[in-house]
PDB file of C-alpha atoms in Angstrom:
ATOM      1  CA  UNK S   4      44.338 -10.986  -5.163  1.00  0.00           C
ATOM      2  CA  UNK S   5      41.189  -8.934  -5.376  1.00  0.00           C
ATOM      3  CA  UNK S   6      41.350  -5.866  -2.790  1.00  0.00           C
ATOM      4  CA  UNK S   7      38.947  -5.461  -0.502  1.00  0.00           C
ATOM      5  CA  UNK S   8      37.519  -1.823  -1.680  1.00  0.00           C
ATOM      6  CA  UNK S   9      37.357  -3.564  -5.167  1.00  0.00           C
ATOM      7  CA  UNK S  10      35.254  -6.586  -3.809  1.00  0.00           C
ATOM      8  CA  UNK S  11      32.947  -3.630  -1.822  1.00  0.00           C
ATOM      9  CA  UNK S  12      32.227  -1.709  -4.572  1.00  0.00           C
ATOM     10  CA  UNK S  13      31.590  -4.533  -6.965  1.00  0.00           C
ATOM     11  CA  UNK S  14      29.057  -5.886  -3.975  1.00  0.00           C
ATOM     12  CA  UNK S  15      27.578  -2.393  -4.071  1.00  0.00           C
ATOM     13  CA  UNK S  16      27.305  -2.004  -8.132  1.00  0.00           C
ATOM     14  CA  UNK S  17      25.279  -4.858  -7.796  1.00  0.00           C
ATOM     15  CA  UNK S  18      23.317  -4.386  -5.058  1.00  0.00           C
ATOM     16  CA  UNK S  19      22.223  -1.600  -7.320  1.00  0.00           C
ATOM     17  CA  UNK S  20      21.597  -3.003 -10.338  1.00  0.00           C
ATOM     18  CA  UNK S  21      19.143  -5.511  -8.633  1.00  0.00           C
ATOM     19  CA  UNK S  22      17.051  -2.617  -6.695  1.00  0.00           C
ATOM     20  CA  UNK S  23      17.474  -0.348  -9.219  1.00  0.00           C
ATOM     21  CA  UNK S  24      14.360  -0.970 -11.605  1.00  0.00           C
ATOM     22  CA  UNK S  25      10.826  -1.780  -9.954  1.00  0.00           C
ATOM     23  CA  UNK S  26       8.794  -5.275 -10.624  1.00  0.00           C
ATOM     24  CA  UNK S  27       5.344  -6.367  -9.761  1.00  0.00           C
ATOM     25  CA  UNK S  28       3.768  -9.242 -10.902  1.00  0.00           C
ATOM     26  CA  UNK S  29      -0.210 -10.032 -10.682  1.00  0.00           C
ATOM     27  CA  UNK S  30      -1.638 -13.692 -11.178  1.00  0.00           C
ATOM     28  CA  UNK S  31      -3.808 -14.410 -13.720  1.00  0.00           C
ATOM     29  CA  UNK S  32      -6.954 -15.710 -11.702  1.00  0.00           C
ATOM     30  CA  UNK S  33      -7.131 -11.486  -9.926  1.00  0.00           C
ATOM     31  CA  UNK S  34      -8.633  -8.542 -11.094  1.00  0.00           C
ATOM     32  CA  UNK S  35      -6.385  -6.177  -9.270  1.00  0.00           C
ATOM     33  CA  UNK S  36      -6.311  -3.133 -11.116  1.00  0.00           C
ATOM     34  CA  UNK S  37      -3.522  -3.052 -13.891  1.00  0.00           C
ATOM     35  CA  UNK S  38      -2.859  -2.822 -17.576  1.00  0.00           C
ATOM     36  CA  UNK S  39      -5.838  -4.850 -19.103  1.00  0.00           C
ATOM     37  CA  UNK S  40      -6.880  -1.885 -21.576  1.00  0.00           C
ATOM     38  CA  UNK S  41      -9.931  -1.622 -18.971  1.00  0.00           C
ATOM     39  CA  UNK S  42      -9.782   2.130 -16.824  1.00  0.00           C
ATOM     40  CA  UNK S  43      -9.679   1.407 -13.461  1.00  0.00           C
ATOM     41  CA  UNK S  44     -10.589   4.165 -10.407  1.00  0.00           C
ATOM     42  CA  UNK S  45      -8.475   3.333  -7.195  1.00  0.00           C
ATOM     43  CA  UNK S  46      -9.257   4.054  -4.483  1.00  0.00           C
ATOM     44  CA  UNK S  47      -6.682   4.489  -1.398  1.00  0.00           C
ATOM     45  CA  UNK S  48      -8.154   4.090   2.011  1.00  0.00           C
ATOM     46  CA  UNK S  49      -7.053   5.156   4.934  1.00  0.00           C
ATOM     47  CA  UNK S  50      -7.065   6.097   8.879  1.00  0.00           C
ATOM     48  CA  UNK S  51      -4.725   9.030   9.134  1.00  0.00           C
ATOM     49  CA  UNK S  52      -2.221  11.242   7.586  1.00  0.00           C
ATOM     50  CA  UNK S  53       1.377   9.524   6.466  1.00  0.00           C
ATOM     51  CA  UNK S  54      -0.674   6.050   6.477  1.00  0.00           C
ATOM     52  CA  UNK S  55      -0.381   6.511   2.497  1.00  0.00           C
ATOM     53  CA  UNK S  56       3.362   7.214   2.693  1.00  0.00           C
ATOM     54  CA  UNK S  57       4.460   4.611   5.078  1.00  0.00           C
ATOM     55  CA  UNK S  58       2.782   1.678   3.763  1.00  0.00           C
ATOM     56  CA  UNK S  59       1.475   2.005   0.610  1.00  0.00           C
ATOM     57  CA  UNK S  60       3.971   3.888  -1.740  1.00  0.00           C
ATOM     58  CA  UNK S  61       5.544   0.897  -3.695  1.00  0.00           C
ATOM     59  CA  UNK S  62       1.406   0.210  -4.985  1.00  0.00           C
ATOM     60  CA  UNK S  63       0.737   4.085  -5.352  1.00  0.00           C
ATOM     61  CA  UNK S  64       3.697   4.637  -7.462  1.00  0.00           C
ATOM     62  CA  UNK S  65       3.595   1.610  -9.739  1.00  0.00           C
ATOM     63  CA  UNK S  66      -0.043   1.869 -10.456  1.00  0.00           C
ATOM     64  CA  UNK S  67       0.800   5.820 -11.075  1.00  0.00           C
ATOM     65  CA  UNK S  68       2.678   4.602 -14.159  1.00  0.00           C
ATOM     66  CA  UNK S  69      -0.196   2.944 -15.878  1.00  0.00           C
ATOM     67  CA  UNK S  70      -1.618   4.824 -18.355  1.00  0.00           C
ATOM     68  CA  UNK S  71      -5.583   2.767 -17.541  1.00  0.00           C
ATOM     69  CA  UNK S  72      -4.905   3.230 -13.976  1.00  0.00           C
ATOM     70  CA  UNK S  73      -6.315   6.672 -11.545  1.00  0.00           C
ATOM     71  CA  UNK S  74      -5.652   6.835  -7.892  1.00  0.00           C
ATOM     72  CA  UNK S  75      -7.819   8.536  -5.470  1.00  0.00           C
ATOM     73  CA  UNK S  76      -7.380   9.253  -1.658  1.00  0.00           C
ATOM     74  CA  UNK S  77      -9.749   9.192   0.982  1.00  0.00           C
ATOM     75  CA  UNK S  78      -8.740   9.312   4.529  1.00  0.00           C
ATOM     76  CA  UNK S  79     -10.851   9.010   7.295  1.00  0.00           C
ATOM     77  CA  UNK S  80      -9.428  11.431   9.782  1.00  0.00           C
ATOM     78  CA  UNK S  81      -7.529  14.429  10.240  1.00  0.00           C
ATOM     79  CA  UNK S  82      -5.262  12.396  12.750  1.00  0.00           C
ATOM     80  CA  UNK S  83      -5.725  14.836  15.781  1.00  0.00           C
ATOM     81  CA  UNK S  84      -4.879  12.572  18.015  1.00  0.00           C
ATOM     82  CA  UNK S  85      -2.278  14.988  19.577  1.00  0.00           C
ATOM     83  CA  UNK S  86      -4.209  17.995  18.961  1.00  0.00           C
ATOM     84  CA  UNK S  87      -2.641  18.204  15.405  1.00  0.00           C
ATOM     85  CA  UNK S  88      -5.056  17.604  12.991  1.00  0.00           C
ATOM     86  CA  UNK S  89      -5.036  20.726  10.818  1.00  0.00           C
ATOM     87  CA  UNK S  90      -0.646  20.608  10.636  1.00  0.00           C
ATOM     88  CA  UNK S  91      -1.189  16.884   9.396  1.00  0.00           C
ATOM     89  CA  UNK S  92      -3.937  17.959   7.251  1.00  0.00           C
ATOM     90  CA  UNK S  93      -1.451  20.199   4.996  1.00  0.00           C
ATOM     91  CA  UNK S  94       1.441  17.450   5.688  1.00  0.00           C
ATOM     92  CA  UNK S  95      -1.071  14.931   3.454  1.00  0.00           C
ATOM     93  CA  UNK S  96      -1.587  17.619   1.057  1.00  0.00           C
ATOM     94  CA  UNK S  97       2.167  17.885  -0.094  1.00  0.00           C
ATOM     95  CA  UNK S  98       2.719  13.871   0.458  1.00  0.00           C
ATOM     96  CA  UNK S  99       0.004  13.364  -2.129  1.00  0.00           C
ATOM     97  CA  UNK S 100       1.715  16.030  -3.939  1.00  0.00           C
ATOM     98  CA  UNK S 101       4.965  14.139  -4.340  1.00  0.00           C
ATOM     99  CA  UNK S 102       3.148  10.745  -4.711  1.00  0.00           C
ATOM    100  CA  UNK S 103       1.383  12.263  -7.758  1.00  0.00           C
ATOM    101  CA  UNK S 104      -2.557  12.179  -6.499  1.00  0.00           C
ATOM    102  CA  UNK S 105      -3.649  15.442  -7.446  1.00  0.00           C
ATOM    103  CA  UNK S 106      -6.528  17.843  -6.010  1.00  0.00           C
ATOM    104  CA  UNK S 107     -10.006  16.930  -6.927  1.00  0.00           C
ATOM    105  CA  UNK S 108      -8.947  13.220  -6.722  1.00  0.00           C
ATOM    106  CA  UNK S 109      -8.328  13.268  -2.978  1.00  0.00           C
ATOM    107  CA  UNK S 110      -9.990  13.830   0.657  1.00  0.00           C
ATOM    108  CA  UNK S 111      -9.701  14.164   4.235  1.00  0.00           C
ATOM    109  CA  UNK S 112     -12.585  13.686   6.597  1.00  0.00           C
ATOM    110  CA  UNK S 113     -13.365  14.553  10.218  1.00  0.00           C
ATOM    111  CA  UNK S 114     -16.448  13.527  11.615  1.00  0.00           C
ATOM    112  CA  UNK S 115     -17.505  12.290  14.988  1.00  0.00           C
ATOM    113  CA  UNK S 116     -16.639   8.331  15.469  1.00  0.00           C
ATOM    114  CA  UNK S 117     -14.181   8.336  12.993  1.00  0.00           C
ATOM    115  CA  UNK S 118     -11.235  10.438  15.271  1.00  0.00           C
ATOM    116  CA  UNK S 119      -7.763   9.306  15.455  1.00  0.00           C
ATOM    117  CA  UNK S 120      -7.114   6.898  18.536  1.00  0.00           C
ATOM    118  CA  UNK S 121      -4.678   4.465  19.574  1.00  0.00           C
ATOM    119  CA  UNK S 122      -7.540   2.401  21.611  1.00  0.00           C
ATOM    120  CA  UNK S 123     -10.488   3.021  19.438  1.00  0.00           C
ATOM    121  CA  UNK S 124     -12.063   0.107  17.372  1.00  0.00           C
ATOM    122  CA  UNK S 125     -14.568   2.600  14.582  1.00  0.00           C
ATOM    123  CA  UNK S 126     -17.692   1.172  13.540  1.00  0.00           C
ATOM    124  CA  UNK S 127     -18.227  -0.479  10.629  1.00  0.00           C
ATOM    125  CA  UNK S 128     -21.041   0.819   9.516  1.00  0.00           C
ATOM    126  CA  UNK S 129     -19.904   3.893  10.291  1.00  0.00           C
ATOM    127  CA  UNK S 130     -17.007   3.180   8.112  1.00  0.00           C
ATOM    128  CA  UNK S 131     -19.153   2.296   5.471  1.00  0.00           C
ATOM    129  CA  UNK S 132     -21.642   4.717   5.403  1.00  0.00           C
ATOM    130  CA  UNK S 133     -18.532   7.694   5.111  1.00  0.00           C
ATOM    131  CA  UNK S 134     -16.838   5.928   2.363  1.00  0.00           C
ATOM    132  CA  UNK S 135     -19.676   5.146  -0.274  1.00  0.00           C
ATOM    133  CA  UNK S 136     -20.801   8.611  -1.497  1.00  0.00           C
ATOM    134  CA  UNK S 137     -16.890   9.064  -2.458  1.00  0.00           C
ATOM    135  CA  UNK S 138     -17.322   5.929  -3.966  1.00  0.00           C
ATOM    136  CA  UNK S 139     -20.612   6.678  -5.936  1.00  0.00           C
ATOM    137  CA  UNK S 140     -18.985  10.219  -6.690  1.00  0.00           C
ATOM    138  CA  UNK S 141     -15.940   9.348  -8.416  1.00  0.00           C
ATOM    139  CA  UNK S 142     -17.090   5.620 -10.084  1.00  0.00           C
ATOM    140  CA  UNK S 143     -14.413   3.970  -8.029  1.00  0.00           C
ATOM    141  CA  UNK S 144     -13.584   0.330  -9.428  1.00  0.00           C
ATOM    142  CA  UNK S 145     -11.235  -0.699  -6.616  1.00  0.00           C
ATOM    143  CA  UNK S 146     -10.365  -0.111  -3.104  1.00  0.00           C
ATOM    144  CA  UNK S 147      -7.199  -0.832  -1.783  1.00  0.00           C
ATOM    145  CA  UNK S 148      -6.913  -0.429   2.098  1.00  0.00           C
ATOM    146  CA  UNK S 149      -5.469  -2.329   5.337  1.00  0.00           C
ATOM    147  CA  UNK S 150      -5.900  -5.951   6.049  1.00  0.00           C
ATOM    148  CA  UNK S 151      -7.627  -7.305   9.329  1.00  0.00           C
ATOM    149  CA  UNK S 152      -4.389  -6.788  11.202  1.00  0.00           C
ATOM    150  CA  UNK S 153      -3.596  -3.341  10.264  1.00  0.00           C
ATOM    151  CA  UNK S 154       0.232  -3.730   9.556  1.00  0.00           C
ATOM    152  CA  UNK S 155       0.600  -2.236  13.234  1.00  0.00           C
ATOM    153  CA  UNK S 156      -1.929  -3.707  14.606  1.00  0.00           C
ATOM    154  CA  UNK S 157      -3.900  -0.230  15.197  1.00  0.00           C
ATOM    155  CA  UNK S 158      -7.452  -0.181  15.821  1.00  0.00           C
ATOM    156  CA  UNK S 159      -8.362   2.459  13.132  1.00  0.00           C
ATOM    157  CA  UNK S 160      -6.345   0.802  10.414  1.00  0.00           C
ATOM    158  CA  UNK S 161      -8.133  -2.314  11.312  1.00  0.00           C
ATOM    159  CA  UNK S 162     -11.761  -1.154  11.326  1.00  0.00           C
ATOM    160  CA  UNK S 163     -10.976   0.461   7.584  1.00  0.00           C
ATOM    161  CA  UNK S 164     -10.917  -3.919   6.794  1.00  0.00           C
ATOM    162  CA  UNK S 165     -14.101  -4.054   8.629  1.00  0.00           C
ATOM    163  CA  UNK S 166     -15.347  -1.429   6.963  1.00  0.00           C
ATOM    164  CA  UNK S 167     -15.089  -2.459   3.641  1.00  0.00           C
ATOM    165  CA  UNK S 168     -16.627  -5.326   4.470  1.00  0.00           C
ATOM    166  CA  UNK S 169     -19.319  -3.890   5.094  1.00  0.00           C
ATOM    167  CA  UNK S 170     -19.243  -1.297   2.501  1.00  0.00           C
ATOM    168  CA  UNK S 171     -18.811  -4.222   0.169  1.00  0.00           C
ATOM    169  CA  UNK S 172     -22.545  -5.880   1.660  1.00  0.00           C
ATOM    170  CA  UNK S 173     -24.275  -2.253   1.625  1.00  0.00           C
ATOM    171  CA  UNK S 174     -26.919  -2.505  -0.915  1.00  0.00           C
ATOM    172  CA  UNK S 175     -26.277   1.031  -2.727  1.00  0.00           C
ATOM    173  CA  UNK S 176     -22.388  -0.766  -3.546  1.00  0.00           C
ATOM    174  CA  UNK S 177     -21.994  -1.690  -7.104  1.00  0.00           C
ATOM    175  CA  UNK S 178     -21.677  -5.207  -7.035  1.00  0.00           C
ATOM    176  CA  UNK S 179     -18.717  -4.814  -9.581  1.00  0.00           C
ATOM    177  CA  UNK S 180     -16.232  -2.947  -7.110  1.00  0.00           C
ATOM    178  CA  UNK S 181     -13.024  -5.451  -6.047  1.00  0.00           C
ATOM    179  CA  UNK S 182     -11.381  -4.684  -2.509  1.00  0.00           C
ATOM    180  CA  UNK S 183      -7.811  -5.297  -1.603  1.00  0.00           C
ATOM    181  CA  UNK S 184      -6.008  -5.524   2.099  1.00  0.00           C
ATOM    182  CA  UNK S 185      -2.451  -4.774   2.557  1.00  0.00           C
ATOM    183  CA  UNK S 186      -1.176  -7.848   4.010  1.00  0.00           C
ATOM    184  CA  UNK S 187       0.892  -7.567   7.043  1.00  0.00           C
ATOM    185  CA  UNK S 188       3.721  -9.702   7.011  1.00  0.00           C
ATOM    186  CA  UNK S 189       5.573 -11.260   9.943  1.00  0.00           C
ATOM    187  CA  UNK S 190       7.536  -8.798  12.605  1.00  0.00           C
ATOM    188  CA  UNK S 191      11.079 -11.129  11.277  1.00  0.00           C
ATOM    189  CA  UNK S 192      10.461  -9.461   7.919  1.00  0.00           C
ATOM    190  CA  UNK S 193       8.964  -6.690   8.313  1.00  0.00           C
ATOM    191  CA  UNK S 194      12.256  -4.695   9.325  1.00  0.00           C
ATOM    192  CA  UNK S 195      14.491  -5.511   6.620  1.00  0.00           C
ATOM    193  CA  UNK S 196      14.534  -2.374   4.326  1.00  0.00           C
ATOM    194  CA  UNK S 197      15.768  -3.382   0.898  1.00  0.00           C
ATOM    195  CA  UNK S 198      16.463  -7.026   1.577  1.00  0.00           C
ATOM    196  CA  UNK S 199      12.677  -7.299   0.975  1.00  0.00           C
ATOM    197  CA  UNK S 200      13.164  -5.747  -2.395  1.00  0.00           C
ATOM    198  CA  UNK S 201      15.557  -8.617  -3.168  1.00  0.00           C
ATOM    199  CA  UNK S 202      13.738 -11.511  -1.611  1.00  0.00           C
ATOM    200  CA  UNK S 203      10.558 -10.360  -3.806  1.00  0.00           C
ATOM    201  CA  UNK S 204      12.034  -9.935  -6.567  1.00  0.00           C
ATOM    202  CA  UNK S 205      13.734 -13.465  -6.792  1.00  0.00           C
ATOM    203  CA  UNK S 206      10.199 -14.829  -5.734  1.00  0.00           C
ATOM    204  CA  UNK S 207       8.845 -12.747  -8.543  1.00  0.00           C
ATOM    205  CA  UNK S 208      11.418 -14.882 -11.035  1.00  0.00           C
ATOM    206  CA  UNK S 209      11.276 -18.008 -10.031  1.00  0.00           C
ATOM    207  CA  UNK S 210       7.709 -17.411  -9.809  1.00  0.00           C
ATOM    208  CA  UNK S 211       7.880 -16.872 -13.432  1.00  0.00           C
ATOM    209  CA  UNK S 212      10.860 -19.536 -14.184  1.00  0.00           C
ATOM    210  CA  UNK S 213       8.751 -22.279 -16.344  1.00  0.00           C
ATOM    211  CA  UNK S 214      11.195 -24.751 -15.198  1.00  0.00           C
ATOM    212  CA  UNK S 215      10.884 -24.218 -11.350  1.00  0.00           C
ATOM    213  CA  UNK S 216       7.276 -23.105 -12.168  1.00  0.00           C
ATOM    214  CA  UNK S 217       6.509 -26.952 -13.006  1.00  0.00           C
ATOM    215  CA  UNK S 218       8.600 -28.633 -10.579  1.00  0.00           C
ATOM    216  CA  UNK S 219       6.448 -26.190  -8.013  1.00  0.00           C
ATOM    217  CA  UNK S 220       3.160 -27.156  -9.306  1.00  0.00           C
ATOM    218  CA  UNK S 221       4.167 -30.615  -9.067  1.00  0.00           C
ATOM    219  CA  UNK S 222       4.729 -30.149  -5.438  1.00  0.00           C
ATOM    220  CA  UNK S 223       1.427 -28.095  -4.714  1.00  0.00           C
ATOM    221  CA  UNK S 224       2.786 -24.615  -4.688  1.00  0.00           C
ATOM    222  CA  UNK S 225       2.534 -22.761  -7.359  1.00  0.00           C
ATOM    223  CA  UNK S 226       4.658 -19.664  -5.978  1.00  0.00           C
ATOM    224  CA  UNK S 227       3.947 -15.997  -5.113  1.00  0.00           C
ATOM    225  CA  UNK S 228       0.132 -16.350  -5.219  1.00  0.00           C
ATOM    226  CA  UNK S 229      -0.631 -12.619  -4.450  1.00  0.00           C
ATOM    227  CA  UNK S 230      -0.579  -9.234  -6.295  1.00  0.00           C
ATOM    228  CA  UNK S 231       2.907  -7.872  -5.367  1.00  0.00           C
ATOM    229  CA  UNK S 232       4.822  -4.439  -6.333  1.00  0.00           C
ATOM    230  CA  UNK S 233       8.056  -3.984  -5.379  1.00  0.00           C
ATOM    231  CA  UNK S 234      10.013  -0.612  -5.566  1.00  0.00           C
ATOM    232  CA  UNK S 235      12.850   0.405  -7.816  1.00  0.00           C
ATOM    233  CA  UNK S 236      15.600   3.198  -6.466  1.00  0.00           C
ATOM    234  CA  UNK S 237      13.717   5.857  -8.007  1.00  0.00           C
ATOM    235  CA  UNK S 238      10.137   5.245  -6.375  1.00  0.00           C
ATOM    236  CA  UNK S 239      11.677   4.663  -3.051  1.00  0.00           C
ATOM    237  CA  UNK S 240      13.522   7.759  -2.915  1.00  0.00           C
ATOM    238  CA  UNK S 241       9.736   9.357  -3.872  1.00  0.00           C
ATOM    239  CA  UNK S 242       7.912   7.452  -0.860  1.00  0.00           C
ATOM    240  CA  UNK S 243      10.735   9.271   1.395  1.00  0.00           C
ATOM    241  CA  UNK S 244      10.103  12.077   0.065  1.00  0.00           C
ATOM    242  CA  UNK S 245       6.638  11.635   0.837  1.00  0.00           C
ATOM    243  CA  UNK S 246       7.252  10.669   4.086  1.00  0.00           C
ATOM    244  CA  UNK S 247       9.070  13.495   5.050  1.00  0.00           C
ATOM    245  CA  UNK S 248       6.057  15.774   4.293  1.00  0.00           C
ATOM    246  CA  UNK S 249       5.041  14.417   7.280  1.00  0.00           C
ATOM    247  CA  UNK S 250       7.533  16.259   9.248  1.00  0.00           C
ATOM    248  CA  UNK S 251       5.438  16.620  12.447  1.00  0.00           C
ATOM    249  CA  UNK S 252       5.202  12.820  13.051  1.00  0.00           C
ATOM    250  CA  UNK S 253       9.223  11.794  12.616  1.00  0.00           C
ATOM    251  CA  UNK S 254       9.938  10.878  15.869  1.00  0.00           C
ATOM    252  CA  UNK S 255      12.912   8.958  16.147  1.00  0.00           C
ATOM    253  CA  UNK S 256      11.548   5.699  15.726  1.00  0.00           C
ATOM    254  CA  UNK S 257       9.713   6.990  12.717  1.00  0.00           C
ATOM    255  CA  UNK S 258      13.289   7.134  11.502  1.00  0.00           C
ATOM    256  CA  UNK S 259      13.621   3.335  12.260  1.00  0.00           C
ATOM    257  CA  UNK S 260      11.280   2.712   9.949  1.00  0.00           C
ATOM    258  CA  UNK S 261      12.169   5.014   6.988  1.00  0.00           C
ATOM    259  CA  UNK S 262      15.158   2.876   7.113  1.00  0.00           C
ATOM    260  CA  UNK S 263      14.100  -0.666   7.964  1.00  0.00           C
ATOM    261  CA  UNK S 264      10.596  -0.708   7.259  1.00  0.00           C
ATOM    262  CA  UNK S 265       9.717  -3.648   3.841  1.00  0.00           C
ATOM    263  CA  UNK S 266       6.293  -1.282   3.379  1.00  0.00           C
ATOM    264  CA  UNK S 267       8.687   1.664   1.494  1.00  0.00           C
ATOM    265  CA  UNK S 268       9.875  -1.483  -0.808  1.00  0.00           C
ATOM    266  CA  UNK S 269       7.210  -4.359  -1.119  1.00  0.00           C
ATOM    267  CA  UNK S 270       3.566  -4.543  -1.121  1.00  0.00           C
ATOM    268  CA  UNK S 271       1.548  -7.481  -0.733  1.00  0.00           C
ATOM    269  CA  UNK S 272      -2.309  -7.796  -1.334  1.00  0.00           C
ATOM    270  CA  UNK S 273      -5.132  -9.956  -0.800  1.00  0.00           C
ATOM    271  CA  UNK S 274      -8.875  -9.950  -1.877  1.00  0.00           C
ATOM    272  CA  UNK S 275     -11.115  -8.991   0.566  1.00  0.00           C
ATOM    273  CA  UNK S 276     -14.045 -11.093  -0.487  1.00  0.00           C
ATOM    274  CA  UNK S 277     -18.136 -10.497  -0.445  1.00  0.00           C
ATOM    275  CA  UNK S 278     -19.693 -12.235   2.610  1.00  0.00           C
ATOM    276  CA  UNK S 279     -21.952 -15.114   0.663  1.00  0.00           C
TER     277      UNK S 279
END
């Protein structure tokens, strides 16, 4: 009879086997930024200090390992919300350290209309008009920022979706720039740490299964239809790392999150598509 500690530890081996190596997979109809021997600029938008940690760090450190790929940062407030802003200033500073986006490729601005607040919608415009010239400056190809629902439903991660909407209409825009918006999944999911990393990546095979792959099609659904990078061991452990730059803002449901949250394992992206 197989002893318990046995049968734990062989559950365990492979627990880590599966999350051990990152995966991604991009379909062939998008032009998310990846290895097609074309450089791409990224650019990483966001509302406040840690947003790049807590959300985004399975994207920034996959596209980090592509050789055609640079990632820049621009975020749109110092996040004084609290009276903080120069602390979480320096806090970014080290977290894009550790994520690997170095000075001279990264940000932080602090204008009027674009402070940190947990009731304020920004204006789009506004939005727009503060993100092009970093866009003109550094030739940015792509923009990757929050979807229309803002993961947590804040108002300044939501107007950065309106925003690039609009910077995507402004008339000084190249018309060749792509934009992509985080998607925020369902509150059922979005709490279950590295059980996301498994769910993706068995969407990612069978996804790429030509067997189920056909019987799919034949049914209308043609399987994981999105850009999606999912984090190995290794990257996680960086986006903590990250995240704990941002010592000042660890409350203790912060902690909930560095645990639970699916954004330190799986990212999901959609288009964010010209207005016609």
């Amino acid at each position: 009879m197989i002893s318990f500690p046995f049968a734990l530890a062989a559950v365990l081996a492979l627990f880590s086997i599966a999350l051990y190596n990152p995966s991604s997979t991009v379909p062939s109809t998008s032009s998310f930024p990846t290895t097609n021997g074309i450089p791409s600029r990224v650019l990483l938008l966001t509302a406040h200090p840690d947003d790049e940690a807590f959300f985004f760090g399975p994207t920034i450190t996959a596209l980090n390992s592509l050789e055609d790929v640079t990632i820049y940062s621009l975020c749109l407030s110092v996040g004084d919300g609290d009276g903080d802003g120069e602390v979480r200033t320096k806090e970014l500073e080290r977290s894009l350290d550790v994520l690997g986006i170095e000075e001279g490729r990264r940000r932080v601005l602090d204008k009027v209309g674009l402070k940190d607040g947990i009731n304020t919608l920004w204006d789009a415009s506004l939005v727009a008009e503060s993100v092009l010239p970093f866009v003109l400056e550094h030739n940015i190809t792509s923009i990757l920022t929050f979807d229309n629902q803002g993961i947590s439903s804040h108002p300044n991660h939501r107007s950065l979706y309106a925003g690039t909407h609009a910077l995507l209409a402004h008339p000084s825009t190249p018309r060749t720039i792509q934009a992509y918006a985080l998607l925020t999944v369902p509150l059922p999911i979005k709490y279950i740490s590295f059980l996301s990393s498994l769910q993706a990546k068995l969407d990612i095979f069978l996804a790429h299964n030509p067997f189920v792959r056909f019987f799919t099609q034949q049914q209308g659904d043609i399987g994981v239809p999105v850009p999606v990078f999912v984090a190995g061991l290794q990257d996680w452990t960086r986006v903590v790392r990250a995240v704990l730059e941002h010592w000042s803002q660890m409350k203790w449901f912060r902690w909930l999150g560095v645990v639970g949250s699916r954004y330190f394992w799986v990212n999901e992206w959609v288009e964010i598509r010209r207005a016609t």
